[in-house]
Short mmCIF file of C-alpha atoms in Angstrom, two decimals:
data_model
loop_
_atom_site.label_atom_id
_atom_site.label_comp_id
_atom_site.label_asym_id
_atom_site.label_seq_id
_atom_site.Cartn_x
_atom_site.Cartn_y
_atom_site.Cartn_z
CA GLU A 1 74.51 79.25 40.99
CA VAL A 2 74.15 79.95 44.63
CA GLY A 3 70.95 83.35 45.46
CA SER A 4 71.39 83.18 48.68
CA ILE A 5 70.99 81.21 52.12
CA LEU A 6 70.71 81.49 55.15
CA ARG A 7 71.53 78.81 57.81
CA ILE A 8 71.90 78.42 61.40
CA VAL A 9 75.08 76.47 62.30
CA GLU A 10 75.72 74.92 66.05
CA PHE A 11 78.74 74.10 66.04
CA PRO A 12 80.07 71.44 68.91
CA PRO A 13 82.92 71.85 71.31
CA ASP A 14 86.44 70.76 68.32
CA SER A 15 86.48 67.86 71.41
CA MET A 16 83.37 66.06 70.04
CA TRP A 17 84.46 66.17 66.22
CA LYS A 18 87.30 66.08 65.22
CA GLY A 19 87.60 62.96 63.96
CA ALA A 20 84.51 62.94 62.37
CA ASP A 21 82.90 63.05 58.68
CA ALA A 22 83.68 65.94 57.58
CA ALA A 23 82.86 64.75 53.74
CA LYS A 24 79.63 63.76 54.50
CA ALA A 25 78.37 67.26 57.06
CA PHE A 26 79.95 69.32 53.78
CA GLU A 27 77.47 66.96 52.02
CA SER A 28 74.56 67.05 53.89
CA ILE A 29 74.16 70.75 53.24
CA GLY A 30 74.30 70.08 49.29
CA ALA A 31 78.49 72.29 50.03
CA GLY A 32 79.95 68.75 48.98
CA HIS A 33 82.27 70.87 46.55
CA ALA A 34 83.02 73.06 49.12
CA PRO A 35 86.42 71.78 50.92
CA ASP A 36 89.86 71.88 50.82
CA LYS A 37 91.39 68.51 49.78
CA THR A 38 94.67 70.27 50.10
CA SER A 39 94.03 70.84 53.53
CA ASP A 40 95.07 68.76 56.64
CA ASP A 41 92.46 70.33 58.45
CA PRO A 42 88.77 68.80 57.21
CA MET A 43 86.69 71.43 58.20
CA ARG A 44 89.17 74.13 56.16
CA HIS A 45 87.68 75.41 52.64
CA LYS A 46 85.88 78.51 50.30
CA THR A 47 82.86 78.95 48.96
CA SER A 48 81.79 81.47 46.67
CA THR A 49 79.68 83.88 48.30
CA ILE A 50 80.26 86.04 49.97
CA ASP A 51 78.92 85.76 54.41
CA TYR A 52 78.00 87.37 57.22
CA ILE A 53 78.43 84.90 60.20
CA ILE A 54 76.27 86.55 62.73
CA VAL A 55 77.12 85.29 66.73
CA LEU A 56 74.05 84.33 68.20
CA LYS A 57 75.24 82.23 71.50
CA GLY A 58 79.46 80.95 72.48
CA GLU A 59 82.32 81.98 70.63
CA ILE A 60 84.24 80.16 68.61
CA PHE A 61 87.46 81.13 66.63
CA ALA A 62 87.76 82.05 62.36
CA ILE A 63 90.71 79.93 61.34
CA LEU A 64 92.05 82.11 57.83
CA ASP A 65 95.21 82.76 55.90
CA THR A 66 96.65 85.40 58.11
CA GLY A 67 95.34 83.31 61.71
CA GLU A 68 92.69 83.09 63.90
CA THR A 69 89.85 85.77 64.96
CA LEU A 70 87.70 84.64 67.75
CA LEU A 71 84.02 85.86 67.63
CA LYS A 72 82.32 85.86 70.56
CA THR A 73 78.19 86.84 70.81
CA GLY A 74 76.90 89.44 69.63
CA ASP A 75 79.84 90.41 66.91
CA ILE A 76 79.70 89.18 63.37
CA LEU A 77 82.11 88.63 60.62
CA VAL A 78 81.60 89.90 56.59
CA GLN A 79 84.15 87.69 54.07
CA ARG A 80 84.47 86.87 51.00
CA GLY A 81 85.76 83.47 49.04
CA THR A 82 88.06 83.51 51.84
CA VAL A 83 89.24 79.36 52.81
CA HIS A 84 88.76 79.15 56.51
CA SER A 85 87.60 76.43 58.72
CA TRP A 86 86.10 77.12 62.62
CA SER A 87 87.66 76.14 65.70
CA VAL A 88 84.94 76.44 69.09
CA ARG A 89 87.91 75.69 71.79
CA THR A 90 85.31 76.18 75.08
CA LYS A 91 82.70 73.49 75.91
CA VAL A 92 80.17 74.58 74.86
CA PRO A 93 78.93 74.58 71.55
CA CYS A 94 78.36 78.03 69.01
CA LEU A 95 75.72 79.01 67.30
CA VAL A 96 76.03 80.92 63.82
CA ALA A 97 73.59 82.46 61.99
CA ALA A 98 75.52 82.09 58.58
CA ILE A 99 74.02 84.49 55.15
CA LEU A 100 75.80 83.69 52.65
CA ILE A 101 75.20 85.85 48.71
CA GLY A 102 76.12 84.29 45.65
CA ALA A 103 78.85 86.76 43.45
CA GLU A 104 82.00 85.89 41.55
CA PRO A 105 84.59 84.28 43.11
CA HIS A 106 88.11 86.47 45.01
CA PRO A 107 91.23 85.61 42.67
#
């Protein structure tokens, strides 16, 4: 069970991490259960939380089941238990604050 978690995460450009061990990355933040093992995107995952993602610096694409959305500095994404991934398509890392609040999984 998750009460609430605040993470500050720096996502490197895609070109810097493609091919990295995604499972190890998830384990390092206590989220080894989250990856979507049926996806060909190793970073695709689902959380059992309501997530508030705040872009502090840079830009990042939120990749969802229904498409993708470009988020820029100052943008906020609210999601509830969605399967998602992230993509930084510039040459500059993106810094985000992620506030995760425990919730019942979305059906």
